[in-house]
Amino acid sequence: MSDLKIKKIGLLCSGGDSPGMNCAIRSVVRTAIGMGLEIYGIQKGYAGLLEGSIRELNVSSVGNILQHGGTILQTSRCPEFMTEEGRKEAANILRRKKIDALIVIGGDGSFNGAMKLHEEHQIPVVGIPGTIDNDISGTEYTIGFDTAVMNAVSAVDKIRDTANSHARTFIVEVMGRRSPAIALKVGICTGAENVIIPTHEIDYQKIFKDIDRGIKRGKTSSILIAAEGEKEGIGHTIQKALKEKFNLSAHVCILGHIQRGGNPTPTDRLIASEMGHMAVRALHEGQICSAAVVRNGRVAIAPLSECLIKKNDYDQNEVFLLNSLSI
Ligand code: ADP
Ligand code: F6P
């Protein structure tokens, strides 16, 4: 234990919700109480912090929540917290409430906010990576990814049934504005003919060739997985291009937010529980600007700064595997 006396911890979720956040909340609350600390839930992320929406949590506050998707603390995106004045106000509110440290469950944007709060106002912060996008650097895993992939895979399996019956081509749009992680994993797990990655130019010739090759060898359906990307309507853009360039008719299915809901998988529950526990211990041990991460398959604590660069890259091995199997 360090000399730093942390007695009261604030806890919030920020950015897009992800299945497993409730497990992390439960773990933080129970670990903190078990260590004799007080834990305060901040409703609706940084926006709720600025509104002073703060209440003490007890052991029972987090009973019967770990199996549910979403977050009992709710979440938000808060433009005001992007400003220096907003963060100053947030720090003042924490001090007035005598909250010594803040645990933030969210994505890289939320982590950036936490880092600034620490740098500008010396508030001890710990991040817990929670986003279905699995796109935070410094950690191999972010809470919610496994559940989102499972949701999408089960939806694509259903689409495959009807696609086969009608001998159709489907373009299925999955989440990931800047992250290819869900699209690639879902593509491999559903035997997709092709995966469209948000940061890459679309190679229509290759898409058409892949589909055509399948048809020639007697395949009765083709599935193309597209990460949604920054610009709305990627699925329909591809549909239109395939029609215009190759006279190929394809159906579009946008999975949308269905991917972000539902009961977290055991993997998400386990990692979230471990991360929540480690986050509280990190504060207790005096690590005042850190994050719970997965490194070499194990949950650990790392400096928050290592998690602040967005992970835009993807695993080349996954692309290779997809291409090797979709012949
Ligand atoms: P995520 O955390 O899932 O990446 P966002 O990028 O939408 O989601 O960020 C969530 C919130 O975190 C934002 O609405 C804002 O309040 C805060 N935030 C994001 N980026 C910054 C930043 N650079 N500086 C301060 N706060 C930020
Ligand atoms: O939380 C991450 C994410 O689900 C991305 O995959 C997606 O692009 C974005 O959030 C959608 O955000 P919103 O819920 O604001 O539409």
CSV table of C-alpha atoms and ligand atoms in Angstrom, one decimal:
chain,number,residue,atom,x,y,z
A,1,MET,CA,0.0,0.0,0.0
A,2,SER,CA,1.2,3.6,-0.8
A,3,ASP,CA,1.1,6.7,1.4
A,4,LEU,CA,-1.7,8.0,-0.8
A,5,LYS,CA,-4.9,7.9,1.2
A,6,ILE,CA,-7.7,7.1,-1.2
A,7,LYS,CA,-10.9,6.5,0.8
A,8,LYS,CA,-13.6,7.4,-1.7
A,9,ILE,CA,-13.7,6.3,-5.3
A,10,GLY,CA,-16.0,7.6,-8.1
A,11,LEU,CA,-17.0,5.2,-10.8
A,12,LEU,CA,-18.5,6.0,-14.2
A,13,CYS,CA,-19.1,4.6,-17.7
A,14,SER,CA,-18.5,6.7,-20.8
A,15,GLY,CA,-18.9,6.5,-24.5
A,16,GLY,CA,-20.8,3.6,-26.2
A,17,ASP,CA,-22.0,1.0,-23.7
A,18,SER,CA,-20.7,-2.6,-24.0
A,19,PRO,CA,-21.9,-5.9,-22.6
A,20,GLY,CA,-19.9,-6.7,-19.5
A,21,MET,CA,-19.8,-3.2,-18.1
A,22,ASN,CA,-22.1,-4.3,-15.3
A,23,CYS,CA,-19.7,-7.1,-14.4
A,24,ALA,CA,-16.9,-4.5,-14.1
A,25,ILE,CA,-19.1,-2.2,-12.0
A,26,ARG,CA,-20.0,-5.0,-9.7
A,27,SER,CA,-16.4,-6.0,-9.3
A,28,VAL,CA,-15.2,-2.5,-8.6
A,29,VAL,CA,-17.9,-1.9,-6.0
A,30,ARG,CA,-17.4,-5.2,-4.2
A,31,THR,CA,-13.6,-5.0,-4.3
A,32,ALA,CA,-13.7,-1.5,-2.9
A,33,ILE,CA,-16.1,-2.3,-0.2
A,34,GLY,CA,-14.1,-5.4,0.7
A,35,MET,CA,-11.1,-3.2,1.1
A,36,GLY,CA,-12.9,-0.8,3.4
A,37,LEU,CA,-13.3,2.0,0.8
A,38,GLU,CA,-16.4,4.0,-0.2
A,39,ILE,CA,-17.5,3.8,-3.8
A,40,TYR,CA,-19.7,6.4,-5.5
A,41,GLY,CA,-21.6,5.7,-8.8
A,42,ILE,CA,-21.7,8.5,-11.2
A,43,GLN,CA,-24.7,8.3,-13.5
A,44,LYS,CA,-24.5,9.0,-17.3
A,45,GLY,CA,-20.7,9.4,-17.6
A,46,TYR,CA,-18.9,12.7,-17.6
A,47,ALA,CA,-22.3,14.5,-18.2
A,48,GLY,CA,-23.6,13.1,-15.0
A,49,LEU,CA,-20.5,14.1,-13.1
A,50,LEU,CA,-21.0,17.7,-14.3
A,51,GLU,CA,-24.6,17.5,-13.1
A,52,GLY,CA,-23.5,16.1,-9.8
A,53,SER,CA,-25.5,12.9,-10.4
A,54,ILE,CA,-23.6,10.9,-7.8
A,55,ARG,CA,-24.7,8.3,-5.2
A,56,GLU,CA,-23.0,5.9,-2.8
A,57,LEU,CA,-23.2,2.3,-3.9
A,58,ASN,CA,-23.3,-0.6,-1.6
A,59,VAL,CA,-23.0,-4.4,-1.9
A,60,SER,CA,-26.7,-4.8,-2.8
A,61,SER,CA,-26.6,-1.9,-5.4
A,62,VAL,CA,-24.8,-4.3,-7.7
A,63,GLY,CA,-26.7,-7.5,-6.9
A,64,ASN,CA,-28.2,-9.4,-9.9
A,65,ILE,CA,-26.7,-7.2,-12.6
A,66,LEU,CA,-23.7,-9.1,-13.9
A,67,GLN,CA,-25.8,-11.1,-16.4
A,68,HIS,CA,-27.3,-8.0,-18.1
A,69,GLY,CA,-26.0,-6.0,-21.0
A,70,GLY,CA,-25.9,-2.2,-20.9
A,71,THR,CA,-24.8,-0.4,-17.7
A,72,ILE,CA,-26.8,0.3,-14.6
A,73,LEU,CA,-24.8,3.6,-14.3
A,74,GLN,CA,-25.9,4.6,-17.9
A,75,THR,CA,-23.4,6.3,-20.2
A,76,SER,CA,-23.2,9.3,-22.4
A,77,ARG,CA,-21.0,11.4,-24.8
A,78,CYS,CA,-20.3,14.8,-23.2
A,79,PRO,CA,-18.9,17.6,-25.3
A,80,GLU,CA,-18.5,19.9,-22.3
A,81,PHE,CA,-15.9,17.5,-20.8
A,82,MET,CA,-13.8,18.1,-23.9
A,83,THR,CA,-13.2,21.7,-22.7
A,84,GLU,CA,-10.8,22.8,-20.0
A,85,GLU,CA,-13.6,24.6,-18.2
A,86,GLY,CA,-15.7,21.5,-18.2
A,87,ARG,CA,-12.9,19.4,-16.7
A,88,LYS,CA,-12.2,22.1,-14.1
A,89,GLU,CA,-15.8,22.0,-13.0
A,90,ALA,CA,-15.7,18.2,-12.9
A,91,ALA,CA,-12.6,18.3,-10.7
A,92,ASN,CA,-14.2,20.9,-8.4
A,93,ILE,CA,-17.3,18.7,-8.0
A,94,LEU,CA,-15.2,15.6,-7.2
A,95,ARG,CA,-13.3,17.6,-4.5
A,96,ARG,CA,-16.5,19.1,-3.1
A,97,LYS,CA,-17.9,15.6,-2.7
A,98,LYS,CA,-14.5,14.5,-1.2
A,99,ILE,CA,-14.1,11.8,-3.9
A,100,ASP,CA,-10.3,11.1,-4.1
A,101,ALA,CA,-10.1,9.1,-7.3
A,102,LEU,CA,-12.1,8.2,-10.4
A,103,ILE,CA,-12.5,4.9,-12.3
A,104,VAL,CA,-13.6,5.3,-15.9
A,105,ILE,CA,-15.1,2.4,-17.9
A,106,GLY,CA,-15.0,3.3,-21.6
A,107,GLY,CA,-13.2,3.6,-24.8
A,108,ASP,CA,-10.1,5.5,-25.9
A,109,GLY,CA,-12.1,8.8,-26.0
A,110,SER,CA,-13.1,8.4,-22.4
A,111,PHE,CA,-9.5,7.5,-21.5
A,112,ASN,CA,-8.3,10.7,-23.1
A,113,GLY,CA,-10.7,12.6,-20.9
A,114,ALA,CA,-9.5,10.8,-17.8
A,115,MET,CA,-5.9,11.5,-18.7
A,116,LYS,CA,-6.6,15.2,-19.0
A,117,LEU,CA,-8.5,15.3,-15.7
A,118,HIS,CA,-5.4,13.8,-14.1
A,119,GLU,CA,-2.9,16.0,-15.8
A,120,GLU,CA,-4.8,19.2,-15.3
A,121,HIS,CA,-6.2,18.6,-11.8
A,122,GLN,CA,-4.1,15.7,-10.3
A,123,ILE,CA,-7.2,13.5,-9.8
A,124,PRO,CA,-6.0,9.9,-9.6
A,125,VAL,CA,-7.6,7.9,-12.4
A,126,VAL,CA,-7.8,4.3,-13.6
A,127,GLY,CA,-9.3,3.2,-16.9
A,128,ILE,CA,-11.1,0.0,-17.6
A,129,PRO,CA,-11.4,-0.7,-21.3
A,130,GLY,CA,-15.0,-1.1,-22.2
A,131,THR,CA,-16.0,-0.9,-25.9
A,132,ILE,CA,-17.2,-3.5,-28.4
A,133,ASP,CA,-14.7,-2.2,-30.9
A,134,ASN,CA,-11.6,-3.8,-29.3
A,135,ASP,CA,-9.6,-0.8,-30.6
A,136,ILE,CA,-7.6,0.5,-27.6
A,137,SER,CA,-3.9,0.3,-27.8
A,138,GLY,CA,-2.0,-1.2,-24.9
A,139,THR,CA,-4.6,-3.9,-24.3
A,140,GLU,CA,-5.3,-7.1,-26.2
A,141,TYR,CA,-8.9,-7.0,-25.2
A,142,THR,CA,-11.8,-4.5,-24.4
A,143,ILE,CA,-14.9,-5.6,-22.5
A,144,GLY,CA,-17.9,-6.3,-24.8
A,145,PHE,CA,-16.0,-7.4,-27.9
A,146,ASP,CA,-16.7,-11.1,-27.5
A,147,THR,CA,-20.4,-10.6,-26.9
A,148,ALA,CA,-20.7,-8.2,-29.9
A,149,VAL,CA,-19.0,-10.8,-32.1
A,150,MET,CA,-21.2,-13.5,-30.8
A,151,ASN,CA,-24.3,-11.4,-31.5
A,152,ALA,CA,-23.2,-10.6,-35.0
A,153,VAL,CA,-22.2,-14.2,-35.8
A,154,SER,CA,-25.5,-15.6,-34.7
A,155,ALA,CA,-27.3,-13.0,-36.9
A,156,VAL,CA,-25.2,-13.8,-39.9
A,157,ASP,CA,-25.8,-17.5,-39.5
A,158,LYS,CA,-29.5,-16.7,-39.8
A,159,ILE,CA,-29.0,-14.6,-42.8
A,160,ARG,CA,-27.0,-17.4,-44.4
A,161,ASP,CA,-30.1,-19.7,-44.0
A,162,THR,CA,-32.3,-17.5,-46.0
A,163,ALA,CA,-29.5,-16.5,-48.4
A,164,ASN,CA,-28.9,-20.2,-49.2
A,165,SER,CA,-32.6,-20.8,-49.8
A,166,HIS,CA,-32.9,-18.0,-52.3
A,167,ALA,CA,-29.4,-18.2,-53.8
A,168,ARG,CA,-28.7,-14.6,-52.8
A,169,THR,CA,-25.8,-12.4,-52.1
A,170,PHE,CA,-26.0,-10.4,-48.8
A,171,ILE,CA,-23.9,-7.4,-47.6
A,172,VAL,CA,-24.1,-7.4,-43.8
A,173,GLU,CA,-23.0,-4.2,-42.1
A,174,VAL,CA,-21.5,-4.6,-38.7
A,175,MET,CA,-20.4,-2.0,-36.2
A,176,GLY,CA,-17.0,-0.3,-36.2
A,177,ARG,CA,-16.7,3.3,-37.3
A,178,ARG,CA,-13.0,3.2,-37.3
A,179,SER,CA,-12.3,-0.4,-36.1
A,180,PRO,CA,-12.1,-3.4,-38.4
A,181,ALA,CA,-12.0,-5.9,-35.4
A,182,ILE,CA,-15.7,-7.0,-35.4
A,183,ALA,CA,-15.9,-7.3,-39.2
A,184,LEU,CA,-12.8,-9.4,-39.5
A,185,LYS,CA,-13.7,-11.8,-36.7
A,186,VAL,CA,-17.3,-12.1,-37.8
A,187,GLY,CA,-16.1,-12.7,-41.4
A,188,ILE,CA,-13.8,-15.6,-40.4
A,189,CYS,CA,-16.4,-17.1,-38.1
A,190,THR,CA,-19.2,-17.0,-40.7
A,191,GLY,CA,-17.3,-18.0,-43.8
A,192,ALA,CA,-17.8,-14.7,-45.5
A,193,GLU,CA,-16.5,-14.3,-49.0
A,194,ASN,CA,-15.1,-10.9,-48.3
A,195,VAL,CA,-14.7,-8.3,-45.5
A,196,ILE,CA,-14.7,-4.6,-46.0
A,197,ILE,CA,-12.4,-2.7,-43.6
A,198,PRO,CA,-13.2,1.0,-42.9
A,199,THR,CA,-9.8,2.4,-43.5
A,200,HIS,CA,-9.3,0.6,-46.9
A,201,GLU,CA,-10.4,1.4,-50.4
A,202,ILE,CA,-13.1,-1.0,-51.6
A,203,ASP,CA,-11.8,-3.3,-54.3
A,204,TYR,CA,-15.1,-4.0,-56.2
A,205,GLN,CA,-13.3,-6.2,-58.8
A,206,LYS,CA,-12.1,-8.5,-56.1
A,207,ILE,CA,-15.5,-8.7,-54.4
A,208,PHE,CA,-17.2,-9.5,-57.7
A,209,LYS,CA,-14.5,-12.1,-58.6
A,210,ASP,CA,-14.9,-13.8,-55.2
A,211,ILE,CA,-18.6,-14.0,-55.5
A,212,ASP,CA,-18.5,-15.2,-59.1
A,213,ARG,CA,-15.9,-17.9,-58.3
A,214,GLY,CA,-18.3,-19.1,-55.6
A,215,ILE,CA,-21.3,-19.2,-57.9
A,216,LYS,CA,-19.2,-21.1,-60.5
A,217,ARG,CA,-18.3,-23.8,-58.1
A,218,GLY,CA,-22.0,-24.2,-57.1
A,219,LYS,CA,-22.2,-22.0,-54.0
A,220,THR,CA,-25.8,-21.0,-53.3
A,221,SER,CA,-25.1,-17.9,-51.3
A,222,SER,CA,-22.5,-15.2,-50.7
A,223,ILE,CA,-22.0,-13.1,-47.6
A,224,LEU,CA,-19.9,-9.9,-47.6
A,225,ILE,CA,-19.2,-8.3,-44.2
A,226,ALA,CA,-18.7,-4.6,-44.1
A,227,ALA,CA,-17.6,-2.5,-41.1
A,228,GLU,CA,-19.9,0.5,-41.0
A,229,GLY,CA,-17.1,3.0,-41.3
A,230,GLU,CA,-17.3,6.8,-40.8
A,231,LYS,CA,-19.8,7.5,-43.6
A,232,GLU,CA,-23.3,6.2,-43.2
A,233,GLY,CA,-24.6,3.8,-45.9
A,234,ILE,CA,-21.6,1.6,-46.8
A,235,GLY,CA,-23.8,-1.4,-47.4
A,236,HIS,CA,-26.0,0.4,-49.9
A,237,THR,CA,-23.0,2.0,-51.6
A,238,ILE,CA,-21.5,-1.4,-52.2
A,239,GLN,CA,-24.9,-2.8,-53.3
A,240,LYS,CA,-25.2,0.0,-55.9
A,241,ALA,CA,-21.7,-0.4,-57.2
A,242,LEU,CA,-22.1,-4.2,-57.6
A,243,LYS,CA,-25.3,-3.6,-59.6
A,244,GLU,CA,-23.8,-0.9,-61.8
A,245,LYS,CA,-20.5,-2.5,-62.5
A,246,PHE,CA,-21.4,-6.2,-62.7
A,247,ASN,CA,-25.2,-6.3,-62.8
A,248,LEU,CA,-25.1,-8.3,-59.5
A,249,SER,CA,-28.1,-8.0,-57.2
A,250,ALA,CA,-27.3,-8.0,-53.5
A,251,HIS,CA,-29.4,-7.5,-50.4
A,252,VAL,CA,-28.2,-5.3,-47.5
A,253,CYS,CA,-28.7,-6.0,-43.8
A,254,ILE,CA,-27.5,-3.5,-41.2
A,255,LEU,CA,-27.1,-5.2,-37.8
A,256,GLY,CA,-26.7,-2.0,-35.9
A,257,HIS,CA,-27.1,-1.6,-32.2
A,258,ILE,CA,-28.4,-5.2,-31.7
A,259,GLN,CA,-24.7,-6.1,-31.6
A,260,ARG,CA,-24.1,-4.0,-28.5
A,261,GLY,CA,-26.9,-5.5,-26.3
A,262,GLY,CA,-27.7,-8.8,-24.7
A,263,ASN,CA,-26.2,-10.9,-21.9
A,264,PRO,CA,-22.4,-10.8,-21.8
A,265,THR,CA,-20.5,-14.0,-22.7
A,266,PRO,CA,-18.5,-15.8,-20.0
A,267,THR,CA,-15.3,-14.3,-21.5
A,268,ASP,CA,-16.7,-10.8,-21.0
A,269,ARG,CA,-17.9,-11.5,-17.5
A,270,LEU,CA,-14.6,-13.0,-16.5
A,271,ILE,CA,-12.3,-10.3,-17.9
A,272,ALA,CA,-14.6,-7.5,-16.7
A,273,SER,CA,-14.6,-9.0,-13.2
A,274,GLU,CA,-10.8,-9.3,-13.2
A,275,MET,CA,-10.3,-5.8,-14.6
A,276,GLY,CA,-12.7,-4.2,-12.0
A,277,HIS,CA,-10.8,-5.9,-9.2
A,278,MET,CA,-7.4,-4.9,-10.6
A,279,ALA,CA,-8.5,-1.3,-11.0
A,280,VAL,CA,-9.4,-0.8,-7.4
A,281,ARG,CA,-6.2,-2.6,-6.3
A,282,ALA,CA,-4.1,-0.3,-8.5
A,283,LEU,CA,-5.5,2.8,-6.8
A,284,HIS,CA,-5.0,1.2,-3.4
A,285,GLU,CA,-1.4,0.6,-4.3
A,286,GLY,CA,-0.9,4.2,-5.4
A,287,GLN,CA,-1.0,3.8,-9.2
A,288,ILE,CA,-2.7,7.0,-9.9
A,289,CYS,CA,-2.8,7.2,-13.7
A,290,SER,CA,-3.2,3.6,-15.0
A,291,ALA,CA,-5.5,1.2,-16.8
A,292,ALA,CA,-6.5,-2.4,-16.5
A,293,VAL,CA,-5.3,-4.2,-19.6
A,294,VAL,CA,-4.9,-7.7,-21.1
A,295,ARG,CA,-1.3,-8.5,-21.9
A,296,ASN,CA,-0.2,-11.9,-23.1
A,297,GLY,CA,-3.7,-13.2,-22.2
A,298,ARG,CA,-3.6,-12.0,-18.6
A,299,VAL,CA,-5.2,-9.0,-16.9
A,300,ALA,CA,-2.6,-6.6,-15.6
A,301,ILE,CA,-2.2,-2.9,-14.8
A,302,ALA,CA,-0.4,-0.5,-17.2
A,303,PRO,CA,0.2,3.2,-17.4
A,304,LEU,CA,-2.9,4.9,-18.9
A,305,SER,CA,-0.6,6.7,-21.4
A,306,GLU,CA,0.0,3.3,-23.1
A,307,CYS,CA,-3.8,3.1,-23.9
A,308,LEU,CA,-4.2,6.5,-25.5
A,309,ILE,CA,-3.3,5.8,-29.2
A,310,LYS,CA,-6.3,4.5,-31.1
A,311,LYS,CA,-5.6,1.0,-32.5
A,312,ASN,CA,-6.4,1.3,-36.1
A,313,ASP,CA,-4.4,-1.5,-37.3
A,314,TYR,CA,-5.6,-5.1,-37.6
A,315,ASP,CA,-4.2,-8.5,-37.5
A,316,GLN,CA,-2.8,-9.4,-40.9
A,317,ASN,CA,-3.0,-13.0,-39.9
A,318,GLU,CA,-6.8,-12.7,-39.7
A,319,VAL,CA,-6.9,-11.2,-43.2
A,320,PHE,CA,-4.7,-14.0,-44.5
A,321,LEU,CA,-6.8,-16.7,-42.8
A,322,LEU,CA,-10.0,-15.2,-44.2
A,323,ASN,CA,-8.6,-15.1,-47.7
A,324,SER,CA,-7.2,-18.6,-47.4
A,325,LEU,CA,-10.5,-20.1,-46.4
A,326,SER,CA,-12.9,-18.2,-48.7
A,327,ILE,CA,-11.7,-19.8,-51.9
B,1,ADP,P1,-15.2,6.1,-26.3
B,1,ADP,O1,-14.8,6.4,-25.0
B,1,ADP,O2,-16.1,4.9,-26.5
B,1,ADP,O3,-14.1,6.1,-27.3
B,1,ADP,P2,-16.0,8.8,-27.2
B,1,ADP,O4,-14.8,8.9,-28.1
B,1,ADP,O5,-17.3,9.2,-27.8
B,1,ADP,O6,-16.2,7.3,-26.8
B,1,ADP,O7,-15.7,9.6,-25.9
B,1,ADP,C1,-16.6,9.6,-24.8
B,1,ADP,C2,-16.5,10.9,-24.1
B,1,ADP,O8,-15.2,11.0,-23.5
B,1,ADP,C3,-16.7,12.1,-24.9
B,1,ADP,O9,-18.1,12.4,-25.1
B,1,ADP,C4,-16.0,13.2,-24.0
B,1,ADP,O10,-16.9,13.5,-23.0
B,1,ADP,C5,-14.8,12.4,-23.5
B,1,ADP,N1,-13.7,12.6,-24.4
B,1,ADP,C6,-13.4,12.0,-25.6
B,1,ADP,N2,-12.3,12.5,-26.1
B,1,ADP,C7,-11.8,13.4,-25.2
B,1,ADP,C8,-10.7,14.3,-25.2
B,1,ADP,N3,-9.8,14.3,-26.2
B,1,ADP,N4,-10.5,15.1,-24.2
B,1,ADP,C9,-11.4,15.1,-23.2
B,1,ADP,N5,-12.5,14.4,-23.1
B,1,ADP,C10,-12.7,13.5,-24.1
B,2,F6P,O1,-19.2,1.8,-29.0
B,2,F6P,C1,-18.6,1.7,-30.2
B,2,F6P,C2,-19.6,1.8,-31.3
B,2,F6P,O2,-20.6,0.9,-31.1
B,2,F6P,C3,-19.0,1.7,-32.7
B,2,F6P,O3,-18.8,0.4,-33.1
B,2,F6P,C4,-20.0,2.4,-33.5
B,2,F6P,O4,-19.4,2.9,-34.7
B,2,F6P,C5,-20.5,3.5,-32.6
B,2,F6P,O5,-20.2,3.1,-31.2
B,2,F6P,C6,-21.9,3.9,-32.7
B,2,F6P,O6,-22.2,4.9,-31.8
B,2,F6P,P1,-23.7,5.4,-31.4
B,2,F6P,O7,-24.2,4.4,-30.4
B,2,F6P,O8,-23.5,6.7,-30.9
B,2,F6P,O9,-24.5,5.3,-32.7
